[in-house]
Amino acid sequence: MDNWIWSHHTASHAFDTIILIIYNHQGPCMQLTKCLFSLLGRLIQSSPSFGIRKSMSKPKLQLLFLFSIFIVFLCFFQGKSSPLELEDDSWLDEEEDAVNMVESHQSSRRRCELSAGKWVYDQSYPLYDSTCPYLSTAVTCQKNGRPDSDYEKWRWKPNSCSIPRFDALKFLGKMRRKRIMLVGDSIMRNQWESLVCLVQGVVPTGRKRVTYNGPSMAFHAMDFETSVEFSWAPLLVELNQGADKKRILHLDLIEENAKYWRGVDVLVFDSAHWWTHSDKSSSWDYYMEGQSLYTNMNPMVAYQKGLTTWAKWIDLNLDPRKTRVIFRSMSPRHNRQNGWRCYNQKQPLAYFSHQHVPEPLIVLQTVLRNMRFPVYLQDITTMSAFRRDGHPSVYRRAMGQEERQHPRGLSSDCSHWCLPGVPDSWNEMLSALL
């Protein structure tokens, strides 16, 4: 036995085990390893008894073997950095992370940053027209007399990946026997109308309907047993009327709104605009927390308190194995110059002179990072800020010839979005995330 470095059993077992590992792991890095182990295999098998004689020096053989093992480990570590596809639904995995993924457990891995990119003019858009029967009059800008239509033909292109064109059948297939609910304010209603118009065209007339339940409404694709729902909750927390008819914003109460969110498979939230209204246009007279009543509070402090109440409800009441939660960031307004900032704008902005991160987005990110439940932050703020051309402006209602000639006397809406338009890109992103 002194004439042998390894016995037949030891050499054969080690060789077979490592070969199995190598050929189950694919990748260009493994080619060198395969060559090294092929050489080592021939050396081992060169003896009738599958041993290795002293004719090959012990140090050289051991060095070759150890070097091959080292290459295997390098290849496995390299393999863990492979990119993720957009369709991959592993965003719920606690090991995944991204710039726009805010979870309580984060790693250093980066995914495609969907919010960083540019608007690309595409003649094949829009994906539906303003005759969609589910659109509110206030967003059907073409029907209301807007003379230009290029704002309908822009699609969002991230820098390092692409968002697939919205496929209604594929979306409904993914959502078969499921409920998706968009929760928030009138801009979320804007997005809901966009999503319904994107899917309704493939559903036969007699197989679709809309139902209402309190502050919620739902579009049903009956053959897919799918519902696309909207629930009105602009502040997420409760806004009630007191005994003296004063409006009270309860920063720590949410159940009256949240009871509609139970049993939903995909929840998409937004809440920011109502929190940032000026004192003259705010929708409440008092803040209330516990038994304490406040007439004044920093809006961002109040926003943080309200979001924290929402976050606690999500953490305590939802199961991430059954429900996905997405929070859509604040839709930008182009309301400067008394709402005329967006009037007669026909092209997206080409660039920003300086990048501004809205304070509500910073507050939102902080709250989401402290949650146990994995919530995806869908950041649409920057991409939408380029699109001052996409608002209804004065075309929020049908106008007569006289009004069209003198539009400056009309109010201008630079908060909501014409449809078809910008929210369609939000929904293409949402579909890709699902």
GROMACS .gro file of C-alpha atoms in nm:
model
  434
    1MET     CA    1   0.000   0.000   0.000
    2ASP     CA    2   0.301   0.230   0.039
    3ASN     CA    3   0.329   0.232  -0.340
    4TRP     CA    4  -0.011   0.404  -0.377
    5ILE     CA    5  -0.114   0.766  -0.315
    6TRP     CA    6  -0.490   0.692  -0.308
    7SER     CA    7  -0.669   0.367  -0.292
    8HIS     CA    8  -0.900   0.263  -0.577
    9HIS     CA    9  -1.211   0.338  -0.367
   10THR     CA   10  -1.101   0.684  -0.253
   11ALA     CA   11  -0.990   0.809  -0.593
   12SER     CA   12  -1.290   0.675  -0.780
   13HIS     CA   13  -1.541   0.811  -0.527
   14ALA     CA   14  -1.388   1.160  -0.522
   15PHE     CA   15  -1.364   1.173  -0.899
   16ASP     CA   16  -1.725   1.056  -0.960
   17THR     CA   17  -1.869   1.301  -0.705
   18ILE     CA   18  -1.690   1.605  -0.846
   19ILE     CA   19  -1.772   1.515  -1.208
   20LEU     CA   20  -2.141   1.494  -1.114
   21ILE     CA   21  -2.126   1.841  -0.959
   22ILE     CA   22  -1.946   1.991  -1.259
   23TYR     CA   23  -2.180   1.859  -1.525
   24ASN     CA   24  -2.487   1.970  -1.334
   25HIS     CA   25  -2.358   2.329  -1.334
   26GLN     CA   26  -2.353   2.498  -1.673
   27GLY     CA   27  -2.161   2.805  -1.779
   28PRO     CA   28  -1.847   2.908  -1.970
   29CYS     CA   29  -1.641   2.922  -1.650
   30MET     CA   30  -1.688   2.547  -1.606
   31GLN     CA   31  -1.515   2.458  -1.935
   32LEU     CA   32  -1.166   2.489  -1.786
   33THR     CA   33  -1.270   2.278  -1.490
   34LYS     CA   34  -1.411   2.008  -1.716
   35CYS     CA   35  -1.080   1.992  -1.904
   36LEU     CA   36  -0.881   1.967  -1.581
   37PHE     CA   37  -1.096   1.687  -1.447
   38SER     CA   38  -1.088   1.501  -1.779
   39LEU     CA   39  -0.708   1.503  -1.750
   40LEU     CA   40  -0.727   1.395  -1.387
   41GLY     CA   41  -0.972   1.117  -1.485
   42ARG     CA   42  -0.736   0.980  -1.746
   43LEU     CA   43  -0.456   0.976  -1.490
   44ILE     CA   44  -0.672   0.794  -1.238
   45GLN     CA   45  -0.795   0.545  -1.497
   46SER     CA   46  -0.448   0.486  -1.644
   47SER     CA   47  -0.395   0.208  -1.389
   48PRO     CA   48  -0.586  -0.121  -1.424
   49SER     CA   49  -0.686  -0.082  -1.062
   50PHE     CA   50  -0.786   0.283  -1.097
   51GLY     CA   51  -0.512   0.395  -0.863
   52ILE     CA   52  -0.229   0.637  -0.912
   53ARG     CA   53   0.123   0.511  -0.888
   54LYS     CA   54   0.422   0.688  -0.756
   55SER     CA   55   0.533   0.728  -1.116
   56MET     CA   56   0.349   1.061  -1.103
   57SER     CA   57   0.485   1.273  -0.820
   58LYS     CA   58   0.248   1.317  -0.525
   59PRO     CA   59   0.287   1.697  -0.500
   60LYS     CA   60   0.201   1.751  -0.870
   61LEU     CA   61  -0.113   1.538  -0.854
   62GLN     CA   62  -0.235   1.697  -0.535
   63LEU     CA   63  -0.171   2.044  -0.679
   64LEU     CA   64  -0.373   1.957  -0.992
   65PHE     CA   65  -0.660   1.820  -0.781
   66LEU     CA   66  -0.669   2.119  -0.542
   67PHE     CA   67  -0.648   2.369  -0.829
   68SER     CA   68  -0.949   2.203  -0.996
   69ILE     CA   69  -1.150   2.219  -0.672
   70PHE     CA   70  -1.062   2.590  -0.642
   71ILE     CA   71  -1.194   2.657  -0.997
   72VAL     CA   72  -1.521   2.477  -0.911
   73PHE     CA   73  -1.585   2.709  -0.616
   74LEU     CA   74  -1.504   3.017  -0.824
   75CYS     CA   75  -1.753   2.911  -1.088
   76PHE     CA   76  -2.030   2.854  -0.837
   77PHE     CA   77  -1.982   3.195  -0.681
   78GLN     CA   78  -1.978   3.355  -1.025
   79GLY     CA   79  -2.296   3.170  -1.120
   80LYS     CA   80  -2.489   3.341  -0.841
   81SER     CA   81  -2.463   3.678  -1.013
   82SER     CA   82  -2.672   3.592  -1.319
   83PRO     CA   83  -2.926   3.859  -1.420
   84LEU     CA   84  -3.299   3.826  -1.351
   85GLU     CA   85  -3.567   3.847  -1.617
   86LEU     CA   86  -3.852   4.093  -1.580
   87GLU     CA   87  -4.104   3.809  -1.576
   88ASP     CA   88  -3.933   3.646  -1.278
   89ASP     CA   89  -4.174   3.668  -0.984
   90SER     CA   90  -3.900   3.615  -0.726
   91TRP     CA   91  -3.933   3.975  -0.606
   92LEU     CA   92  -4.099   3.827  -0.295
   93ASP     CA   93  -3.783   3.635  -0.217
   94GLU     CA   94  -3.605   3.794   0.079
   95GLU     CA   95  -3.272   3.742  -0.099
   96GLU     CA   96  -3.370   3.969  -0.390
   97ASP     CA   97  -3.301   4.340  -0.387
   98ALA     CA   98  -3.299   4.638  -0.620
   99VAL     CA   99  -3.279   5.013  -0.619
  100ASN     CA  100  -3.658   5.033  -0.637
  101MET     CA  101  -3.720   4.728  -0.418
  102VAL     CA  102  -3.774   4.823  -0.055
  103GLU     CA  103  -3.784   4.522   0.175
  104SER     CA  104  -3.702   4.457   0.536
  105HIS     CA  105  -3.428   4.209   0.440
  106GLN     CA  106  -3.195   4.340   0.172
  107SER     CA  107  -2.894   4.206  -0.016
  108SER     CA  108  -2.654   4.377  -0.252
  109ARG     CA  109  -2.794   4.223  -0.569
  110ARG     CA  110  -2.924   4.470  -0.827
  111ARG     CA  111  -3.204   4.413  -1.074
  112CYS     CA  112  -3.310   4.624  -1.368
  113GLU     CA  113  -3.407   4.968  -1.241
  114LEU     CA  114  -3.736   5.018  -1.423
  115SER     CA  115  -3.766   5.383  -1.323
  116ALA     CA  116  -3.443   5.493  -1.496
  117GLY     CA  117  -3.484   5.536  -1.870
  118LYS     CA  118  -3.639   5.752  -2.140
  119TRP     CA  119  -3.960   5.800  -2.336
  120VAL     CA  120  -3.949   5.658  -2.689
  121TYR     CA  121  -4.189   5.768  -2.963
  122ASP     CA  122  -4.371   5.462  -3.101
  123GLN     CA  123  -4.624   5.485  -3.385
  124SER     CA  124  -4.778   5.151  -3.283
  125TYR     CA  125  -4.923   5.314  -2.970
  126PRO     CA  126  -5.177   5.372  -2.818
  127LEU     CA  127  -5.306   5.026  -2.725
  128TYR     CA  128  -5.671   5.144  -2.721
  129ASP     CA  129  -5.852   5.470  -2.798
  130SER     CA  130  -6.063   5.724  -2.612
  131THR     CA  131  -6.384   5.546  -2.711
  132CYS     CA  132  -6.318   5.287  -2.438
  133PRO     CA  133  -6.652   5.286  -2.249
  134TYR     CA  134  -6.487   5.273  -1.905
  135LEU     CA  135  -6.315   5.611  -1.927
  136SER     CA  136  -6.430   5.914  -1.729
  137THR     CA  137  -6.513   6.220  -1.935
  138ALA     CA  138  -6.241   6.419  -1.758
  139VAL     CA  139  -5.960   6.207  -1.912
  140THR     CA  140  -6.093   6.155  -2.267
  141CYS     CA  141  -5.892   6.446  -2.401
  142GLN     CA  142  -5.937   6.356  -2.769
  143LYS     CA  143  -6.315   6.339  -2.735
  144ASN     CA  144  -6.305   6.667  -2.544
  145GLY     CA  145  -6.138   6.845  -2.833
  146ARG     CA  146  -5.764   6.828  -2.770
  147PRO     CA  147  -5.617   6.898  -3.117
  148ASP     CA  148  -5.288   6.703  -3.084
  149SER     CA  149  -5.246   6.329  -3.019
  150ASP     CA  150  -4.871   6.263  -3.005
  151TYR     CA  151  -4.895   6.236  -2.625
  152GLU     CA  152  -5.061   5.895  -2.681
  153LYS     CA  153  -4.763   5.752  -2.870
  154TRP     CA  154  -4.482   5.753  -2.618
  155ARG     CA  155  -4.370   5.438  -2.435
  156TRP     CA  156  -4.128   5.409  -2.146
  157LYS     CA  157  -3.793   5.235  -2.214
  158PRO     CA  158  -3.571   5.154  -1.911
  159ASN     CA  159  -3.198   5.194  -1.970
  160SER     CA  160  -3.087   4.838  -1.895
  161CYS     CA  161  -3.386   4.626  -1.996
  162SER     CA  162  -3.718   4.648  -2.176
  163ILE     CA  163  -4.079   4.638  -2.059
  164PRO     CA  164  -4.293   4.405  -2.271
  165ARG     CA  165  -4.582   4.554  -2.464
  166PHE     CA  166  -4.903   4.499  -2.268
  167ASP     CA  167  -5.064   4.169  -2.363
  168ALA     CA  168  -5.424   4.156  -2.239
  169LEU     CA  169  -5.465   3.781  -2.276
  170LYS     CA  170  -5.136   3.712  -2.102
  171PHE     CA  171  -5.230   3.947  -1.817
  172LEU     CA  172  -5.571   3.787  -1.772
  173GLY     CA  173  -5.410   3.444  -1.788
  174LYS     CA  174  -5.174   3.537  -1.505
  175MET     CA  175  -5.465   3.678  -1.308
  176ARG     CA  176  -5.705   3.388  -1.370
  177ARG     CA  177  -5.925   3.328  -1.062
  178LYS     CA  178  -5.758   3.621  -0.891
  179ARG     CA  179  -5.843   3.972  -0.774
  180ILE     CA  180  -5.623   4.275  -0.833
  181MET     CA  181  -5.721   4.593  -0.650
  182LEU     CA  182  -5.586   4.946  -0.695
  183VAL     CA  183  -5.632   5.151  -0.378
  184GLY     CA  184  -5.596   5.528  -0.350
  185ASP     CA  185  -5.713   5.860  -0.486
  186SER     CA  186  -5.848   5.992  -0.816
  187ILE     CA  187  -5.511   5.940  -0.987
  188MET     CA  188  -5.526   5.574  -0.889
  189ARG     CA  189  -5.877   5.574  -1.037
  190ASN     CA  190  -5.707   5.720  -1.347
  191GLN     CA  191  -5.473   5.419  -1.351
  192TRP     CA  192  -5.758   5.175  -1.289
  193GLU     CA  193  -5.948   5.307  -1.593
  194SER     CA  194  -5.631   5.263  -1.798
  195LEU     CA  195  -5.588   4.902  -1.683
  196VAL     CA  196  -5.953   4.817  -1.752
  197CYS     CA  197  -5.929   4.964  -2.103
  198LEU     CA  198  -5.609   4.768  -2.168
  199VAL     CA  199  -5.777   4.434  -2.086
  200GLN     CA  200  -6.143   4.480  -2.181
  201GLY     CA  201  -6.091   4.462  -2.558
  202VAL     CA  202  -6.022   4.086  -2.551
  203VAL     CA  203  -6.328   4.008  -2.338
  204PRO     CA  204  -6.655   3.944  -2.528
  205THR     CA  205  -6.929   4.198  -2.461
  206GLY     CA  206  -7.157   3.960  -2.276
  207ARG     CA  207  -6.874   3.828  -2.058
  208LYS     CA  208  -6.772   4.146  -1.878
  209ARG     CA  209  -6.944   4.369  -1.624
  210VAL     CA  210  -6.877   4.630  -1.356
  211THR     CA  211  -7.003   4.597  -0.998
  212TYR     CA  212  -6.999   4.839  -0.704
  213ASN     CA  213  -6.948   4.779  -0.331
  214GLY     CA  214  -6.929   5.084  -0.106
  215PRO     CA  215  -6.618   5.283  -0.206
  216SER     CA  216  -6.504   5.003  -0.441
  217MET     CA  217  -6.583   4.914  -0.801
  218ALA     CA  218  -6.474   4.610  -0.999
  219PHE     CA  219  -6.442   4.513  -1.364
  220HIS     CA  220  -6.508   4.141  -1.408
  221ALA     CA  221  -6.368   3.929  -1.691
  222MET     CA  222  -6.609   3.644  -1.631
  223ASP     CA  223  -6.445   3.373  -1.843
  224PHE     CA  224  -6.119   3.425  -1.653
  225GLU     CA  225  -6.291   3.464  -1.314
  226THR     CA  226  -6.074   3.775  -1.278
  227SER     CA  227  -6.165   4.110  -1.126
  228VAL     CA  228  -5.977   4.438  -1.172
  229GLU     CA  229  -6.088   4.657  -0.883
  230PHE     CA  230  -6.054   5.010  -0.751
  231SER     CA  231  -6.110   5.113  -0.389
  232TRP     CA  232  -6.136   5.477  -0.290
  233ALA     CA  233  -5.904   5.554   0.005
  234PRO     CA  234  -5.702   5.867  -0.081
  235LEU     CA  235  -5.546   5.892   0.267
  236LEU     CA  236  -5.550   5.516   0.341
  237VAL     CA  237  -5.640   5.598   0.703
  238GLU     CA  238  -5.991   5.705   0.806
  239LEU     CA  239  -6.142   6.048   0.748
  240ASN     CA  240  -6.463   6.087   0.949
  241GLN     CA  241  -6.706   6.360   1.042
  242GLY     CA  242  -6.737   6.457   1.409
  243ALA     CA  243  -7.049   6.555   1.604
  244ASP     CA  244  -7.003   6.921   1.512
  245LYS     CA  245  -6.965   6.826   1.143
  246LYS     CA  246  -6.593   6.893   1.162
  247ARG     CA  247  -6.383   6.656   0.953
  248ILE     CA  248  -6.133   6.452   1.153
  249LEU     CA  249  -5.837   6.267   1.001
  250HIS     CA  250  -5.764   5.967   1.227
  251LEU     CA  251  -5.394   5.895   1.188
  252ASP     CA  252  -5.418   5.563   1.374
  253LEU     CA  253  -5.746   5.418   1.237
  254ILE     CA  254  -5.772   5.226   0.910
  255GLU     CA  255  -6.011   4.929   0.937
  256GLU     CA  256  -6.308   5.103   0.772
  257ASN     CA  257  -6.100   5.123   0.454
  258ALA     CA  258  -5.889   4.811   0.501
  259LYS     CA  259  -6.184   4.574   0.532
  260TYR     CA  260  -6.223   4.596   0.154
  261TRP     CA  261  -5.862   4.484   0.100
  262ARG     CA  262  -5.897   4.142   0.260
  263GLY     CA  263  -5.893   3.841   0.030
  264VAL     CA  264  -5.733   4.031  -0.261
  265ASP     CA  265  -5.444   3.860  -0.444
  266VAL     CA  266  -5.262   4.171  -0.569
  267LEU     CA  267  -5.291   4.509  -0.393
  268VAL     CA  268  -5.155   4.827  -0.551
  269PHE     CA  269  -5.155   5.136  -0.327
  270ASP     CA  270  -5.089   5.504  -0.365
  271SER     CA  271  -5.136   5.793  -0.124
  272ALA     CA  272  -4.964   6.130  -0.141
  273HIS     CA  273  -5.163   6.404  -0.314
  274TRP     CA  274  -5.422   6.460  -0.045
  275TRP     CA  275  -5.150   6.482   0.219
  276THR     CA  276  -4.978   6.764   0.032
  277HIS     CA  277  -5.282   6.987  -0.025
  278SER     CA  278  -5.247   7.337   0.112
  279ASP     CA  279  -5.440   7.443   0.424
  280LYS     CA  280  -5.698   7.615   0.204
  281SER     CA  281  -5.779   7.297   0.013
  282SER     CA  282  -5.719   7.028   0.278
  283SER     CA  283  -5.999   6.779   0.329
  284TRP     CA  284  -5.999   6.778   0.710
  285ASP     CA  285  -6.028   7.023   0.997
  286TYR     CA  286  -5.841   6.826   1.266
  287TYR     CA  287  -5.588   6.550   1.305
  288MET     CA  288  -5.656   6.288   1.570
  289GLU     CA  289  -5.417   6.031   1.717
  290GLY     CA  290  -5.544   5.825   2.008
  291GLN     CA  291  -5.747   6.067   2.217
  292SER     CA  292  -5.543   6.370   2.114
  293LEU     CA  293  -5.682   6.628   1.872
  294TYR     CA  294  -5.454   6.857   1.670
  295THR     CA  295  -5.539   7.158   1.459
  296ASN     CA  296  -5.193   7.183   1.308
  297MET     CA  297  -4.924   6.930   1.219
  298ASN     CA  298  -4.637   6.918   0.974
  299PRO     CA  299  -4.789   6.747   0.667
  300MET     CA  300  -4.496   6.508   0.628
  301VAL     CA  301  -4.511   6.410   0.997
  302ALA     CA  302  -4.882   6.337   0.952
  303TYR     CA  303  -4.808   6.144   0.631
  304GLN     CA  304  -4.548   5.934   0.811
  305LYS     CA  305  -4.793   5.855   1.091
  306GLY     CA  306  -5.068   5.758   0.846
  307LEU     CA  307  -4.835   5.538   0.641
  308THR     CA  308  -4.709   5.370   0.957
  309THR     CA  309  -5.068   5.279   1.049
  310TRP     CA  310  -5.111   5.131   0.699
  311ALA     CA  311  -4.781   4.941   0.728
  312LYS     CA  312  -4.878   4.789   1.062
  313TRP     CA  313  -5.209   4.669   0.916
  314ILE     CA  314  -5.029   4.506   0.621
  315ASP     CA  315  -4.775   4.337   0.851
  316LEU     CA  316  -5.042   4.200   1.084
  317ASN     CA  317  -5.317   4.101   0.841
  318LEU     CA  318  -5.163   3.981   0.514
  319ASP     CA  319  -4.968   3.670   0.421
  320PRO     CA  320  -4.693   3.728   0.159
  321ARG     CA  321  -4.745   3.373   0.031
  322LYS     CA  322  -5.100   3.466  -0.070
  323THR     CA  323  -5.094   3.840  -0.140
  324ARG     CA  324  -4.858   4.064  -0.332
  325VAL     CA  325  -4.838   4.428  -0.228
  326ILE     CA  326  -4.709   4.708  -0.451
  327PHE     CA  327  -4.693   5.074  -0.356
  328ARG     CA  328  -4.692   5.311  -0.651
  329SER     CA  329  -4.499   5.630  -0.586
  330MET     CA  330  -4.641   5.982  -0.617
  331SER     CA  331  -4.764   6.097  -0.956
  332PRO     CA  332  -4.605   6.437  -1.028
  333ARG     CA  333  -4.809   6.750  -1.083
  334HIS     CA  334  -4.716   7.028  -1.323
  335ASN     CA  335  -4.933   7.283  -1.145
  336ARG     CA  336  -4.704   7.583  -1.134
  337GLN     CA  337  -4.819   7.906  -1.295
  338ASN     CA  338  -5.169   7.849  -1.151
  339GLY     CA  339  -5.216   7.524  -1.341
  340TRP     CA  340  -5.107   7.656  -1.682
  341ARG     CA  341  -4.769   7.483  -1.673
  342CYS     CA  342  -4.906   7.193  -1.877
  343TYR     CA  343  -5.134   7.383  -2.118
  344ASN     CA  344  -5.046   7.347  -2.485
  345GLN     CA  345  -4.747   7.121  -2.410
  346LYS     CA  346  -4.696   6.873  -2.694
  347GLN     CA  347  -4.366   6.700  -2.619
  348PRO     CA  348  -4.211   6.533  -2.312
  349LEU     CA  349  -3.930   6.718  -2.140
  350ALA     CA  350  -3.594   6.613  -2.283
  351TYR     CA  351  -3.406   6.633  -1.952
  352PHE     CA  352  -3.410   6.786  -1.604
  353SER     CA  353  -3.176   7.068  -1.511
  354HIS     CA  354  -3.164   6.914  -1.163
  355GLN     CA  355  -3.312   6.599  -1.016
  356HIS     CA  356  -3.556   6.652  -0.732
  357VAL     CA  357  -3.669   6.373  -0.499
  358PRO     CA  358  -4.012   6.465  -0.356
  359GLU     CA  359  -4.030   6.461   0.023
  360PRO     CA  360  -4.331   6.223   0.026
  361LEU     CA  361  -4.120   5.965  -0.161
  362ILE     CA  362  -3.847   5.985   0.104
  363VAL     CA  363  -4.106   5.937   0.380
  364LEU     CA  364  -4.259   5.642   0.194
  365GLN     CA  365  -3.922   5.470   0.144
  366THR     CA  366  -3.844   5.503   0.515
  367VAL     CA  367  -4.174   5.346   0.619
  368LEU     CA  368  -4.142   5.056   0.373
  369ARG     CA  369  -3.790   4.972   0.490
  370ASN     CA  370  -3.919   4.918   0.843
  371MET     CA  371  -4.186   4.668   0.737
  372ARG     CA  372  -4.167   4.292   0.777
  373PHE     CA  373  -4.397   4.232   0.478
  374PRO     CA  374  -4.215   4.257   0.140
  375VAL     CA  375  -4.361   4.555  -0.046
  376TYR     CA  376  -4.245   4.650  -0.396
  377LEU     CA  377  -4.207   5.024  -0.447
  378GLN     CA  378  -4.309   5.099  -0.807
  379ASP     CA  379  -4.135   5.430  -0.870
  380ILE     CA  380  -4.316   5.618  -1.147
  381THR     CA  381  -4.239   5.968  -1.017
  382THR     CA  382  -3.935   6.057  -1.227
  383MET     CA  383  -4.054   5.891  -1.549
  384SER     CA  384  -4.387   6.075  -1.525
  385ALA     CA  385  -4.224   6.408  -1.441
  386PHE     CA  386  -4.096   6.423  -1.801
  387ARG     CA  387  -4.455   6.414  -1.928
  388ARG     CA  388  -4.600   6.760  -1.875
  389ASP     CA  389  -4.762   6.707  -2.216
  390GLY     CA  390  -4.979   6.423  -2.085
  391HIS     CA  391  -5.230   6.612  -1.866
  392PRO     CA  392  -5.586   6.710  -1.966
  393SER     CA  393  -5.524   7.079  -1.899
  394VAL     CA  394  -5.836   7.257  -2.028
  395TYR     CA  395  -5.957   6.945  -2.213
  396ARG     CA  396  -6.109   6.793  -1.902
  397ARG     CA  397  -6.454   6.835  -2.054
  398ALA     CA  398  -6.605   6.888  -2.394
  399MET     CA  399  -6.580   7.251  -2.506
  400GLY     CA  400  -6.773   7.460  -2.751
  401GLN     CA  401  -6.609   7.655  -3.032
  402GLU     CA  402  -6.608   7.979  -2.832
  403GLU     CA  403  -6.434   7.815  -2.536
  404ARG     CA  404  -6.171   7.658  -2.761
  405GLN     CA  405  -6.086   8.001  -2.897
  406HIS     CA  406  -6.053   8.151  -2.547
  407PRO     CA  407  -5.931   7.866  -2.321
  408ARG     CA  408  -5.751   8.093  -2.074
  409GLY     CA  409  -6.074   8.153  -1.891
  410LEU     CA  410  -6.106   7.783  -1.806
  411SER     CA  411  -5.947   7.582  -1.524
  412SER     CA  412  -5.649   7.367  -1.619
  413ASP     CA  413  -5.594   7.016  -1.478
  414CYS     CA  414  -5.222   6.939  -1.456
  415SER     CA  415  -5.257   6.651  -1.205
  416HIS     CA  416  -5.459   6.380  -1.379
  417TRP     CA  417  -5.362   6.219  -1.709
  418CYS     CA  418  -5.524   6.194  -2.049
  419LEU     CA  419  -5.614   5.840  -2.154
  420PRO     CA  420  -5.475   5.674  -2.351
  421GLY     CA  421  -5.155   5.811  -2.204
  422VAL     CA  422  -4.898   5.796  -1.927
  423PRO     CA  423  -5.082   5.556  -1.688
  424ASP     CA  424  -5.075   5.293  -1.965
  425SER     CA  425  -4.697   5.276  -1.917
  426TRP     CA  426  -4.744   5.240  -1.541
  427ASN     CA  427  -4.966   4.940  -1.614
  428GLU     CA  428  -4.722   4.788  -1.862
  429MET     CA  429  -4.465   4.806  -1.581
  430LEU     CA  430  -4.716   4.657  -1.337
  431SER     CA  431  -4.792   4.368  -1.574
  432ALA     CA  432  -4.420   4.297  -1.610
  433LEU     CA  433  -4.381   4.289  -1.232
  434LEU     CA  434  -4.654   4.027  -1.204
   0.00000   0.00000   0.00000
